Amino acid sequence: MPGDHDKDKPWDTDDVDKWKEDAFTPTDNTGGTFAEESSFATLFPKYREVYLKEAWPLVTHSLKKHGIACTLDLIEGSMSVKTTRKTYDPAAILNARDLIRLLARSVPAPQALKILEDGVVADIIKIRNLVRNKDRFVKRRQRILGPNGTTLKALELLTQCYIMVQGNTVSTMGSYKGLKEVRRIVEDCLRNVHPIYHIKELMIRRELAKDPELKDESWERFLPNFKKRTMSRRRKPFKVTDKSKKPYTPFPPPQEKSKIDLQIESGEYFLSKQAKERAHKESREEKMKEKMEIKRKGREKDFEPPKEHKVVKSKKRNKDHKREKVRERDSEGDQTAQ
C-alpha cells in the first residue's frame, strides 16, 4: 500500500541541485552571540610590512562584513583576528585565520580574500623538511615552477587551484579535491618525481571524465604506469694495489699511520702556522706552473710544422740505374776505340 509521502511534488524538478549548500546568513544563527571570544594570531616577515600596511584597509573592510575584528601590529610584526558580538557565522573565524596565514606567505590580498567565500579552502604545504641538501631542495622547488612558470600554470589549470611557491612553503587555495592533488604533486616533486608525469595523468583523467560510458569503469588501464629506470648503485670496494697471495699469519696487520703521524715524520707538524701556509702556497704555485706549462705546450702544438716523410728508393730501382750507367760508359769507350 503506497504511503502518504508518495505524492507528486511539482517543485522537485530535475534542474534542482539537491547538494547545493546555501550561504549562511544572520537569520540562520538562532543561538545568538557566541559565549566566548575566539582569536588567532600569526607573525609575518619584515619584507611584507609595506604591502600589508597598504592592503590592510581592504582586509579590514572585508572582515567587517562577517563581524570579525582584525589588528596589524607593525612593531611586533604580527596579525591577529578575533570574533565580536556581531559575528554570526562560527566558521568565519577559521576562514579569517587562513586569511592572515596566506597574507603572511606572500599571497596577494585580493586573492587571499577569496578564502572567505564558501567552497574555497586553503592549505600551506611545508616542503623544506622533505629534502636535506639545500642545493637539491632549490633545484626540485624550481621544478614546481618550470621554465617561465609554465609548469605552475599547467597545475593551476588542471587542479583549478591557486598555487604560490614562496620560500620553504607552497600556499594553495581551491576545492578539497584540488588541494589533495596539489599536495600529492608537490610532495612527490620534492621526492624526485617530476611534475610532468602527474600533469600527463591529470590530462588523461580530464579526458576520461568527459566520456559517459567510462563513468562506472576503472581507469587504471588508461593511466600511464611510470617505473623507475635508475638501477641500485652497488657500493664499490676499495682498490687493492697488492693482489699477491701472502703467507698466512695469525697476527693482525700493523695499524695505518694517521695524518698527524705522517706530519711528524715529514717534520710538517713542528712548523709554525705561517710556515705551513707558506709551504702550502708554494706547493699550490708549483702545481699551477705545471698545469700552465702543459696548457702552453698544447697551444704551441697547433703551430708546429708537420714532419716531412723521406722518399726511400727501392734497391731494385737503384741497381737498374747503375747498370744503365755502366752500359753508357762501355758504349762511349767502344766509340773512342774505333
PDB file of N, CA and C in Angstrom, residues 195-278:
ATOM      1  N   PRO A 195      56.957  16.776 -11.912  1.00  0.00           N
ATOM      2  CA  PRO A 195      55.520  17.081 -12.022  1.00  0.00           C
ATOM      3  C   PRO A 195      54.923  16.765 -13.386  1.00  0.00           C
ATOM      4  N   ILE A 196      55.744  16.644 -14.421  1.00  0.00           N
ATOM      5  CA  ILE A 196      55.210  16.399 -15.764  1.00  0.00           C
ATOM      6  C   ILE A 196      54.473  15.070 -15.840  1.00  0.00           C
ATOM      7  N   TYR A 197      54.909  14.079 -15.023  1.00  0.00           N
ATOM      8  CA  TYR A 197      54.216  12.780 -15.002  1.00  0.00           C
ATOM      9  C   TYR A 197      52.800  12.930 -14.443  1.00  0.00           C
ATOM     10  N   HIS A 198      52.655  13.730 -13.378  1.00  0.00           N
ATOM     11  CA  HIS A 198      51.335  13.961 -12.794  1.00  0.00           C
ATOM     12  C   HIS A 198      50.459  14.803 -13.718  1.00  0.00           C
ATOM     13  N   ILE A 199      51.073  15.744 -14.429  1.00  0.00           N
ATOM     14  CA  ILE A 199      50.316  16.581 -15.374  1.00  0.00           C
ATOM     15  C   ILE A 199      49.728  15.710 -16.484  1.00  0.00           C
ATOM     16  N   LYS A 200      50.535  14.768 -16.980  1.00  0.00           N
ATOM     17  CA  LYS A 200      50.052  13.861 -18.019  1.00  0.00           C
ATOM     18  C   LYS A 200      48.889  13.009 -17.500  1.00  0.00           C
ATOM     19  N   GLU A 201      49.013  12.524 -16.275  1.00  0.00           N
ATOM     20  CA  GLU A 201      47.939  11.709 -15.686  1.00  0.00           C
ATOM     21  C   GLU A 201      46.666  12.518 -15.498  1.00  0.00           C
ATOM     22  N   LEU A 202      46.800  13.768 -15.037  1.00  0.00           N
ATOM     23  CA  LEU A 202      45.624  14.628 -14.840  1.00  0.00           C
ATOM     24  C   LEU A 202      44.938  14.947 -16.163  1.00  0.00           C
ATOM     25  N   MET A 203      45.721  15.140 -17.218  1.00  0.00           N
ATOM     26  CA  MET A 203      45.134  15.415 -18.535  1.00  0.00           C
ATOM     27  C   MET A 203      44.343  14.210 -19.052  1.00  0.00           C
ATOM     28  N   ILE A 204      44.874  12.998 -18.818  1.00  0.00           N
ATOM     29  CA  ILE A 204      44.160  11.782 -19.246  1.00  0.00           C
ATOM     30  C   ILE A 204      42.863  11.625 -18.450  1.00  0.00           C
ATOM     31  N   ARG A 205      42.933  11.868 -17.131  1.00  0.00           N
ATOM     32  CA  ARG A 205      41.730  11.778 -16.287  1.00  0.00           C
ATOM     33  C   ARG A 205      40.674  12.795 -16.722  1.00  0.00           C
ATOM     34  N   ARG A 206      41.142  13.969 -17.116  1.00  0.00           N
ATOM     35  CA  ARG A 206      40.208  15.012 -17.549  1.00  0.00           C
ATOM     36  C   ARG A 206      39.453  14.603 -18.809  1.00  0.00           C
ATOM     37  N   GLU A 207      40.166  13.951 -19.743  1.00  0.00           N
ATOM     38  CA  GLU A 207      39.523  13.495 -20.980  1.00  0.00           C
ATOM     39  C   GLU A 207      38.592  12.306 -20.719  1.00  0.00           C
ATOM     40  N   LEU A 208      39.004  11.411 -19.805  1.00  0.00           N
ATOM     41  CA  LEU A 208      38.162  10.245 -19.497  1.00  0.00           C
ATOM     42  C   LEU A 208      36.866  10.653 -18.800  1.00  0.00           C
ATOM     43  N   ALA A 209      36.932  11.724 -18.003  1.00  0.00           N
ATOM     44  CA  ALA A 209      35.727  12.172 -17.288  1.00  0.00           C
ATOM     45  C   ALA A 209      34.650  12.685 -18.247  1.00  0.00           C
ATOM     46  N   LYS A 210      35.045  13.088 -19.447  1.00  0.00           N
ATOM     47  CA  LYS A 210      34.065  13.585 -20.422  1.00  0.00           C
ATOM     48  C   LYS A 210      33.257  12.461 -21.062  1.00  0.00           C
ATOM     49  N   ASP A 211      33.781  11.227 -21.008  1.00  0.00           N
ATOM     50  CA  ASP A 211      33.111  10.087 -21.645  1.00  0.00           C
ATOM     51  C   ASP A 211      32.099   9.481 -20.679  1.00  0.00           C
ATOM     52  N   PRO A 212      30.782   9.531 -20.963  1.00  0.00           N
ATOM     53  CA  PRO A 212      29.795   8.974 -20.023  1.00  0.00           C
ATOM     54  C   PRO A 212      29.832   7.448 -19.945  1.00  0.00           C
ATOM     55  N   GLU A 213      30.368   6.771 -20.960  1.00  0.00           N
ATOM     56  CA  GLU A 213      30.420   5.306 -20.943  1.00  0.00           C
ATOM     57  C   GLU A 213      31.449   4.779 -19.930  1.00  0.00           C
ATOM     58  N   LEU A 214      32.489   5.572 -19.679  1.00  0.00           N
ATOM     59  CA  LEU A 214      33.549   5.143 -18.753  1.00  0.00           C
ATOM     60  C   LEU A 214      33.324   5.648 -17.336  1.00  0.00           C
ATOM     61  N   LYS A 215      32.116   6.120 -17.064  1.00  0.00           N
ATOM     62  CA  LYS A 215      31.834   6.701 -15.750  1.00  0.00           C
ATOM     63  C   LYS A 215      31.933   5.668 -14.638  1.00  0.00           C
ATOM     64  N   ASP A 216      31.437   4.449 -14.876  1.00  0.00           N
ATOM     65  CA  ASP A 216      31.407   3.406 -13.849  1.00  0.00           C
ATOM     66  C   ASP A 216      32.513   2.363 -14.022  1.00  0.00           C
ATOM     67  N   GLU A 217      33.488   2.630 -14.894  1.00  0.00           N
ATOM     68  CA  GLU A 217      34.580   1.675 -15.134  1.00  0.00           C
ATOM     69  C   GLU A 217      35.866   2.145 -14.476  1.00  0.00           C
ATOM     70  N   SER A 218      36.797   1.192 -14.333  1.00  0.00           N
ATOM     71  CA  SER A 218      38.109   1.524 -13.778  1.00  0.00           C
ATOM     72  C   SER A 218      38.978   2.146 -14.869  1.00  0.00           C
ATOM     73  N   TRP A 219      39.724   3.191 -14.503  1.00  0.00           N
ATOM     74  CA  TRP A 219      40.571   3.915 -15.455  1.00  0.00           C
ATOM     75  C   TRP A 219      42.031   3.473 -15.398  1.00  0.00           C
ATOM     76  N   GLU A 220      42.315   2.421 -14.652  1.00  0.00           N
ATOM     77  CA  GLU A 220      43.713   2.003 -14.473  1.00  0.00           C
ATOM     78  C   GLU A 220      44.381   1.624 -15.793  1.00  0.00           C
ATOM     79  N   ARG A 221      43.604   1.048 -16.714  1.00  0.00           N
ATOM     80  CA  ARG A 221      44.203   0.593 -17.985  1.00  0.00           C
ATOM     81  C   ARG A 221      44.559   1.766 -18.893  1.00  0.00           C
ATOM     82  N   PHE A 222      43.960   2.937 -18.657  1.00  0.00           N
ATOM     83  CA  PHE A 222      44.260   4.107 -19.482  1.00  0.00           C
ATOM     84  C   PHE A 222      45.392   4.956 -18.901  1.00  0.00           C
ATOM     85  N   LEU A 223      45.598   4.863 -17.581  1.00  0.00           N
ATOM     86  CA  LEU A 223      46.589   5.734 -16.936  1.00  0.00           C
ATOM     87  C   LEU A 223      48.002   5.197 -17.161  1.00  0.00           C
ATOM     88  N   PRO A 224      48.979   6.079 -17.357  1.00  0.00           N
ATOM     89  CA  PRO A 224      50.361   5.622 -17.569  1.00  0.00           C
ATOM     90  C   PRO A 224      50.975   5.093 -16.283  1.00  0.00           C
ATOM     91  N   ASN A 225      51.816   4.089 -16.427  1.00  0.00           N
ATOM     92  CA  ASN A 225      52.494   3.491 -15.279  1.00  0.00           C
ATOM     93  C   ASN A 225      53.994   3.712 -15.452  1.00  0.00           C
ATOM     94  N   PHE A 226      54.505   4.758 -14.807  1.00  0.00           N
ATOM     95  CA  PHE A 226      55.918   5.102 -14.938  1.00  0.00           C
ATOM     96  C   PHE A 226      56.726   4.340 -13.889  1.00  0.00           C
ATOM     97  N   LYS A 227      57.763   3.666 -14.349  1.00  0.00           N
ATOM     98  CA  LYS A 227      58.636   2.916 -13.448  1.00  0.00           C
ATOM     99  C   LYS A 227      59.992   3.590 -13.371  1.00  0.00           C
ATOM    100  N   LYS A 228      60.644   3.418 -12.247  1.00  0.00           N
ATOM    101  CA  LYS A 228      61.980   3.993 -12.077  1.00  0.00           C
ATOM    102  C   LYS A 228      62.986   3.225 -12.921  1.00  0.00           C
ATOM    103  N   ARG A 229      63.799   3.977 -13.652  1.00  0.00           N
ATOM    104  CA  ARG A 229      64.788   3.369 -14.532  1.00  0.00           C
ATOM    105  C   ARG A 229      66.171   3.290 -13.886  1.00  0.00           C
ATOM    106  N   THR A 230      66.366   3.997 -12.797  1.00  0.00           N
ATOM    107  CA  THR A 230      67.684   4.009 -12.174  1.00  0.00           C
ATOM    108  C   THR A 230      67.949   2.688 -11.477  1.00  0.00           C
ATOM    109  N   MET A 231      69.120   2.137 -11.711  1.00  0.00           N
ATOM    110  CA  MET A 231      69.499   0.877 -11.066  1.00  0.00           C
ATOM    111  C   MET A 231      70.103   1.159  -9.700  1.00  0.00           C
ATOM    112  N   SER A 232      70.026   0.173  -8.832  1.00  0.00           N
ATOM    113  CA  SER A 232      70.584   0.338  -7.496  1.00  0.00           C
ATOM    114  C   SER A 232      72.102   0.424  -7.591  1.00  0.00           C
ATOM    115  N   ARG A 233      72.637   1.430  -6.950  1.00  0.00           N
ATOM    116  CA  ARG A 233      74.072   1.653  -7.019  1.00  0.00           C
ATOM    117  C   ARG A 233      74.794   0.723  -6.036  1.00  0.00           C
ATOM    118  N   ARG A 234      75.611  -0.149  -6.586  1.00  0.00           N
ATOM    119  CA  ARG A 234      76.355  -1.075  -5.733  1.00  0.00           C
ATOM    120  C   ARG A 234      77.544  -0.343  -5.130  1.00  0.00           C
ATOM    121  N   ARG A 235      77.807  -0.624  -3.873  1.00  0.00           N
ATOM    122  CA  ARG A 235      78.927   0.012  -3.182  1.00  0.00           C
ATOM    123  C   ARG A 235      80.238  -0.534  -3.722  1.00  0.00           C
ATOM    124  N   LYS A 236      81.072   0.358  -4.256  1.00  0.00           N
ATOM    125  CA  LYS A 236      82.323  -0.077  -4.845  1.00  0.00           C
ATOM    126  C   LYS A 236      83.345  -0.375  -3.755  1.00  0.00           C
ATOM    127  N   PRO A 237      84.042  -1.493  -3.854  1.00  0.00           N
ATOM    128  CA  PRO A 237      85.058  -1.805  -2.842  1.00  0.00           C
ATOM    129  C   PRO A 237      86.304  -0.945  -3.029  1.00  0.00           C
ATOM    130  N   PHE A 238      87.127  -0.905  -1.999  1.00  0.00           N
ATOM    131  CA  PHE A 238      88.371  -0.152  -2.073  1.00  0.00           C
ATOM    132  C   PHE A 238      89.328  -0.831  -3.051  1.00  0.00           C
ATOM    133  N   LYS A 239      90.117  -0.003  -3.741  1.00  0.00           N
ATOM    134  CA  LYS A 239      91.076  -0.548  -4.696  1.00  0.00           C
ATOM    135  C   LYS A 239      92.266  -1.152  -3.955  1.00  0.00           C
ATOM    136  N   VAL A 240      92.517  -2.398  -4.235  1.00  0.00           N
ATOM    137  CA  VAL A 240      93.649  -3.096  -3.602  1.00  0.00           C
ATOM    138  C   VAL A 240      94.775  -3.152  -4.624  1.00  0.00           C
ATOM    139  N   THR A 241      95.891  -2.510  -4.299  1.00  0.00           N
ATOM    140  CA  THR A 241      97.011  -2.454  -5.249  1.00  0.00           C
ATOM    141  C   THR A 241      97.808  -3.757  -5.262  1.00  0.00           C
ATOM    142  N   ASP A 242      98.106  -4.280  -4.073  1.00  0.00           N
ATOM    143  CA  ASP A 242      98.911  -5.500  -3.972  1.00  0.00           C
ATOM    144  C   ASP A 242      97.971  -6.704  -3.879  1.00  0.00           C
ATOM    145  N   LYS A 243      97.830  -7.445  -4.993  1.00  0.00           N
ATOM    146  CA  LYS A 243      96.920  -8.590  -5.031  1.00  0.00           C
ATOM    147  C   LYS A 243      97.663  -9.922  -4.916  1.00  0.00           C
ATOM    148  N   SER A 244      98.955  -9.868  -4.622  1.00  0.00           N
ATOM    149  CA  SER A 244      99.731 -11.107  -4.498  1.00  0.00           C
ATOM    150  C   SER A 244      99.327 -11.867  -3.238  1.00  0.00           C
ATOM    151  N   LYS A 245      99.346 -13.169  -3.353  1.00  0.00           N
ATOM    152  CA  LYS A 245      98.940 -14.015  -2.233  1.00  0.00           C
ATOM    153  C   LYS A 245     100.037 -14.007  -1.179  1.00  0.00           C
ATOM    154  N   LYS A 246      99.668 -13.663   0.040  1.00  0.00           N
ATOM    155  CA  LYS A 246     100.647 -13.564   1.133  1.00  0.00           C
ATOM    156  C   LYS A 246     100.491 -14.759   2.059  1.00  0.00           C
ATOM    157  N   PRO A 247     101.590 -15.133   2.710  1.00  0.00           N
ATOM    158  CA  PRO A 247     101.511 -16.265   3.654  1.00  0.00           C
ATOM    159  C   PRO A 247     100.630 -15.925   4.854  1.00  0.00           C
ATOM    160  N   TYR A 248      99.961 -16.925   5.357  1.00  0.00           N
ATOM    161  CA  TYR A 248      99.032 -16.719   6.480  1.00  0.00           C
ATOM    162  C   TYR A 248      99.801 -16.415   7.762  1.00  0.00           C
ATOM    163  N   THR A 249      99.323 -15.384   8.476  1.00  0.00           N
ATOM    164  CA  THR A 249      99.875 -15.037   9.786  1.00  0.00           C
ATOM    165  C   THR A 249      98.722 -14.805  10.752  1.00  0.00           C
ATOM    166  N   PRO A 250      98.833 -15.319  11.940  1.00  0.00           N
ATOM    167  CA  PRO A 250      97.730 -15.137  12.915  1.00  0.00           C
ATOM    168  C   PRO A 250      97.643 -13.718  13.459  1.00  0.00           C
ATOM    169  N   PHE A 251      98.680 -12.917  13.227  1.00  0.00           N
ATOM    170  CA  PHE A 251      98.701 -11.570  13.785  1.00  0.00           C
ATOM    171  C   PHE A 251      98.013 -10.586  12.835  1.00  0.00           C
ATOM    172  N   PRO A 252      97.316  -9.607  13.364  1.00  0.00           N
ATOM    173  CA  PRO A 252      96.651  -8.622  12.504  1.00  0.00           C
ATOM    174  C   PRO A 252      97.672  -7.702  11.835  1.00  0.00           C
ATOM    175  N   PRO A 253      97.291  -7.067  10.736  1.00  0.00           N
ATOM    176  CA  PRO A 253      98.229  -6.159  10.070  1.00  0.00           C
ATOM    177  C   PRO A 253      98.523  -4.937  10.925  1.00  0.00           C
ATOM    178  N   PRO A 254      99.670  -4.299  10.710  1.00  0.00           N
ATOM    179  CA  PRO A 254     100.015  -3.116  11.532  1.00  0.00           C
ATOM    180  C   PRO A 254      99.040  -1.975  11.278  1.00  0.00           C
ATOM    181  N   GLN A 255      98.846  -1.198  12.306  1.00  0.00           N
ATOM    182  CA  GLN A 255      97.893  -0.088  12.213  1.00  0.00           C
ATOM    183  C   GLN A 255      98.416   0.979  11.253  1.00  0.00           C
ATOM    184  N   GLU A 256      97.509   1.490  10.418  1.00  0.00           N
ATOM    185  CA  GLU A 256      97.905   2.520   9.469  1.00  0.00           C
ATOM    186  C   GLU A 256      98.207   3.822  10.207  1.00  0.00           C
ATOM    187  N   LYS A 257      99.180   4.543   9.649  1.00  0.00           N
ATOM    188  CA  LYS A 257      99.601   5.795  10.287  1.00  0.00           C
ATOM    189  C   LYS A 257      98.554   6.873  10.045  1.00  0.00           C
ATOM    190  N   SER A 258      98.308   7.630  11.091  1.00  0.00           N
ATOM    191  CA  SER A 258      97.335   8.709  10.984  1.00  0.00           C
ATOM    192  C   SER A 258      97.957   9.912  10.285  1.00  0.00           C
ATOM    193  N   LYS A 259      97.140  10.906  10.058  1.00  0.00           N
ATOM    194  CA  LYS A 259      97.603  12.118   9.389  1.00  0.00           C
ATOM    195  C   LYS A 259      98.647  12.849  10.237  1.00  0.00           C
ATOM    196  N   ILE A 260      98.451  12.829  11.542  1.00  0.00           N
ATOM    197  CA  ILE A 260      99.397  13.503  12.457  1.00  0.00           C
ATOM    198  C   ILE A 260     100.737  12.773  12.463  1.00  0.00           C
ATOM    199  N   ASP A 261     100.694  11.419  12.441  1.00  0.00           N
ATOM    200  CA  ASP A 261     101.941  10.641  12.402  1.00  0.00           C
ATOM    201  C   ASP A 261     102.751  10.942  11.150  1.00  0.00           C
ATOM    202  N   LEU A 262     102.077  11.045  10.028  1.00  0.00           N
ATOM    203  CA  LEU A 262     102.760  11.361   8.768  1.00  0.00           C
ATOM    204  C   LEU A 262     103.351  12.770   8.809  1.00  0.00           C
ATOM    205  N   GLN A 263     102.635  13.717   9.440  1.00  0.00           N
ATOM    206  CA  GLN A 263     103.157  15.077   9.568  1.00  0.00           C
ATOM    207  C   GLN A 263     104.374  15.128  10.475  1.00  0.00           C
ATOM    208  N   ILE A 264     104.383  14.300  11.525  1.00  0.00           N
ATOM    209  CA  ILE A 264     105.548  14.254  12.437  1.00  0.00           C
ATOM    210  C   ILE A 264     106.758  13.688  11.703  1.00  0.00           C
ATOM    211  N   GLU A 265     106.552  12.658  10.895  1.00  0.00           N
ATOM    212  CA  GLU A 265     107.658  12.061  10.150  1.00  0.00           C
ATOM    213  C   GLU A 265     108.255  13.040   9.146  1.00  0.00           C
ATOM    214  N   SER A 266     107.392  13.785   8.445  1.00  0.00           N
ATOM    215  CA  SER A 266     107.895  14.737   7.453  1.00  0.00           C
ATOM    216  C   SER A 266     108.399  16.039   8.067  1.00  0.00           C
ATOM    217  N   GLY A 267     108.080  16.269   9.350  1.00  0.00           N
ATOM    218  CA  GLY A 267     108.510  17.486  10.025  1.00  0.00           C
ATOM    219  C   GLY A 267     107.532  18.638   9.887  1.00  0.00           C
ATOM    220  N   GLU A 268     106.446  18.416   9.187  1.00  0.00           N
ATOM    221  CA  GLU A 268     105.471  19.478   8.983  1.00  0.00           C
ATOM    222  C   GLU A 268     104.720  19.820  10.262  1.00  0.00           C
ATOM    223  N   TYR A 269     104.608  18.857  11.158  1.00  0.00           N
ATOM    224  CA  TYR A 269     103.854  19.047  12.401  1.00  0.00           C
ATOM    225  C   TYR A 269     104.485  20.126  13.284  1.00  0.00           C
ATOM    226  N   PHE A 270     105.822  20.245  13.232  1.00  0.00           N
ATOM    227  CA  PHE A 270     106.547  21.159  14.120  1.00  0.00           C
ATOM    228  C   PHE A 270     106.698  22.557  13.517  1.00  0.00           C
ATOM    229  N   LEU A 271     106.218  22.739  12.292  1.00  0.00           N
ATOM    230  CA  LEU A 271     106.304  24.058  11.671  1.00  0.00           C
ATOM    231  C   LEU A 271     105.256  24.995  12.259  1.00  0.00           C
ATOM    232  N   SER A 272     105.538  26.275  12.172  1.00  0.00           N
ATOM    233  CA  SER A 272     104.574  27.267  12.651  1.00  0.00           C
ATOM    234  C   SER A 272     103.435  27.408  11.631  1.00  0.00           C
ATOM    235  N   LYS A 273     102.440  28.138  12.027  1.00  0.00           N
ATOM    236  CA  LYS A 273     101.278  28.311  11.161  1.00  0.00           C
ATOM    237  C   LYS A 273     101.651  29.053   9.879  1.00  0.00           C
ATOM    238  N   GLN A 274     102.525  30.072  10.019  1.00  0.00           N
ATOM    239  CA  GLN A 274     102.950  30.845   8.843  1.00  0.00           C
ATOM    240  C   GLN A 274     103.782  30.001   7.893  1.00  0.00           C
ATOM    241  N   ALA A 275     104.649  29.139   8.472  1.00  0.00           N
ATOM    242  CA  ALA A 275     105.484  28.276   7.634  1.00  0.00           C
ATOM    243  C   ALA A 275     104.633  27.254   6.884  1.00  0.00           C
ATOM    244  N   LYS A 276     103.608  26.740   7.555  1.00  0.00           N
ATOM    245  CA  LYS A 276     102.697  25.785   6.900  1.00  0.00           C
ATOM    246  C   LYS A 276     101.967  26.441   5.735  1.00  0.00           C
ATOM    247  N   GLU A 277     101.489  27.666   5.978  1.00  0.00           N
ATOM    248  CA  GLU A 277     100.790  28.388   4.915  1.00  0.00           C
ATOM    249  C   GLU A 277     101.717  28.673   3.746  1.00  0.00           C
ATOM    250  N   ARG A 278     102.991  29.010   4.066  1.00  0.00           N
ATOM    251  CA  ARG A 278     103.963  29.290   3.015  1.00  0.00           C
ATOM    252  C   ARG A 278     104.234  28.039   2.185  1.00  0.00           C
TER     253      ARG A 278
END
